[in-house]
Amino acid sequence: QVQLVESGGGLVQPGGSLRLSCAASGSMARVNDMGWYRQAPAKERELVATITSFGITNYADSVKGRFTISRDNAKNTVYLQMNSLKPEDTAVYYCNAGYRDYQLRNLIVWGQGTQVTVSA
């Protein structure tokens, strides 16, 4: 069974920084795109950033220049460095990964979510 384990959330003041981590484990032939999404109260889940296995990145306009996504393919881990945090960044952040299993199926797995709160 494949699972994603997230860490690094918490409470931070506006202008502060946090680094989220998400490690994939289990039976996977290959890990493809990985990404971060977030969901604020009473809002739909939205894309924050994604990264391909080759390191090509994509960001939501609201986080460009402030957040940086990266990955360590050897560890099947994706990171999200969040700088200059704003109160509107407050949300539950979810990690996501696409992978191929040994039956050659392309599947998607989600993490359990980690709370990020930006408040004075």
Short mmCIF file of C-alpha atoms in Angstrom, two decimals:
data_model
loop_
_atom_site.label_atom_id
_atom_site.label_comp_id
_atom_site.label_asym_id
_atom_site.label_seq_id
_atom_site.Cartn_x
_atom_site.Cartn_y
_atom_site.Cartn_z
CA GLN A 1 0.00 0.00 0.00
CA VAL A 2 1.35 3.39 -1.00
CA GLN A 3 1.06 6.26 1.43
CA LEU A 4 2.22 9.86 1.78
CA VAL A 5 3.31 11.21 5.14
CA GLU A 6 3.39 14.99 5.54
CA SER A 7 5.14 17.08 8.15
CA GLY A 8 6.13 20.66 8.86
CA GLY A 9 2.87 22.50 9.34
CA GLY A 10 2.16 24.81 12.23
CA LEU A 11 1.45 28.34 13.39
CA VAL A 12 3.55 31.20 12.03
CA GLN A 13 3.31 34.98 12.08
CA PRO A 14 2.69 36.96 8.88
CA GLY A 15 5.94 37.36 6.97
CA GLY A 16 7.33 34.17 8.45
CA SER A 17 8.41 30.91 6.82
CA LEU A 18 7.59 27.23 6.99
CA ARG A 19 8.86 24.16 5.18
CA LEU A 20 6.55 21.25 4.45
CA SER A 21 7.79 17.76 3.66
CA CYS A 22 5.98 14.79 2.16
CA ALA A 23 7.50 11.33 1.87
CA ALA A 24 6.04 8.58 -0.29
CA SER A 25 6.45 4.98 0.75
CA GLY A 26 5.18 1.61 -0.39
CA SER A 27 5.25 -0.48 -3.54
CA MET A 28 5.84 1.84 -6.47
CA ALA A 29 7.60 1.18 -9.73
CA ARG A 30 7.93 4.87 -10.44
CA VAL A 31 6.84 8.18 -8.89
CA ASN A 32 5.69 10.74 -11.44
CA ASP A 33 4.41 14.24 -10.70
CA MET A 34 4.20 15.37 -7.09
CA GLY A 35 2.45 18.41 -5.77
CA TRP A 36 0.90 20.44 -3.00
CA TYR A 37 -2.71 21.54 -2.76
CA ARG A 38 -4.51 23.45 -0.03
CA GLN A 39 -8.01 23.87 1.26
CA ALA A 40 -9.13 26.81 3.38
CA PRO A 41 -12.35 26.69 5.44
CA ALA A 42 -15.46 26.88 3.26
CA LYS A 43 -13.35 26.87 0.09
CA GLU A 44 -12.53 24.27 -2.53
CA ARG A 45 -9.18 22.54 -2.65
CA GLU A 46 -6.78 24.43 -4.91
CA LEU A 47 -3.45 23.74 -6.52
CA VAL A 48 -0.42 25.36 -4.88
CA ALA A 49 2.51 23.90 -6.81
CA THR A 50 3.54 20.81 -8.75
CA ILE A 51 6.84 19.31 -9.85
CA THR A 52 7.58 16.63 -12.41
CA SER A 53 10.14 13.86 -11.94
CA PHE A 54 12.45 15.94 -14.14
CA GLY A 55 12.10 19.00 -11.90
CA ILE A 56 9.75 21.10 -13.99
CA THR A 57 7.65 23.23 -11.67
CA ASN A 58 4.30 24.97 -11.82
CA TYR A 59 2.86 27.44 -9.29
CA ALA A 60 -0.43 29.09 -8.54
CA ASP A 61 -0.24 32.83 -9.23
CA SER A 62 -0.99 33.58 -5.58
CA VAL A 63 2.25 31.91 -4.38
CA LYS A 64 4.68 32.70 -7.19
CA GLY A 65 7.83 34.32 -5.84
CA ARG A 66 7.06 33.25 -2.28
CA PHE A 67 6.83 29.44 -2.36
CA THR A 68 9.34 26.98 -3.79
CA ILE A 69 8.61 23.33 -4.53
CA SER A 70 11.44 20.81 -4.78
CA ARG A 71 11.90 17.05 -4.58
CA ASP A 72 14.44 14.38 -3.76
CA ASN A 73 13.80 11.51 -6.16
CA ALA A 74 16.08 9.16 -4.25
CA LYS A 75 13.89 9.60 -1.16
CA ASN A 76 10.55 9.95 -3.01
CA THR A 77 10.06 13.15 -1.04
CA VAL A 78 8.65 16.52 -2.07
CA TYR A 79 9.14 19.78 -0.19
CA LEU A 80 7.38 23.12 -0.11
CA GLN A 81 9.36 26.08 1.17
CA MET A 82 6.93 28.85 2.07
CA ASN A 83 8.28 32.35 2.65
CA SER A 84 6.59 35.71 3.23
CA LEU A 85 3.51 33.93 4.49
CA LYS A 86 0.20 35.81 4.56
CA PRO A 87 -2.97 35.18 6.58
CA GLU A 88 -4.68 34.11 3.35
CA ASP A 89 -2.22 31.21 3.11
CA THR A 90 -3.94 29.64 6.10
CA ALA A 91 -5.29 26.25 5.05
CA VAL A 92 -4.84 22.52 5.31
CA TYR A 93 -2.06 21.60 2.90
CA TYR A 94 -2.25 18.25 1.12
CA CYS A 95 0.52 16.41 -0.66
CA ASN A 96 -0.29 14.52 -3.86
CA ALA A 97 1.69 12.06 -5.97
CA GLY A 98 1.11 10.21 -9.18
CA TYR A 99 2.83 6.87 -9.47
CA ARG A 100 2.99 3.70 -11.53
CA ASP A 101 2.62 0.40 -9.71
CA TYR A 102 4.08 -2.94 -10.74
CA GLN A 103 0.87 -3.81 -12.60
CA LEU A 104 1.65 -0.78 -14.80
CA ARG A 105 -1.35 1.15 -13.51
CA ASN A 106 -1.06 4.93 -13.16
CA LEU A 107 -2.51 5.88 -9.80
CA ILE A 108 -2.78 8.92 -7.53
CA VAL A 109 -2.34 9.06 -3.77
CA TRP A 110 -3.04 11.87 -1.30
CA GLY A 111 -1.55 12.67 2.07
CA GLN A 112 -3.61 13.21 5.20
CA GLY A 113 -3.05 16.96 5.25
CA THR A 114 -1.16 19.30 7.52
CA GLN A 115 -2.51 22.53 9.00
CA VAL A 116 -0.77 25.82 8.24
CA THR A 117 -2.00 28.84 10.18
CA VAL A 118 -0.65 32.33 9.54
CA SER A 119 -1.71 34.69 12.29
CA ALA A 120 -0.32 37.37 14.53
#
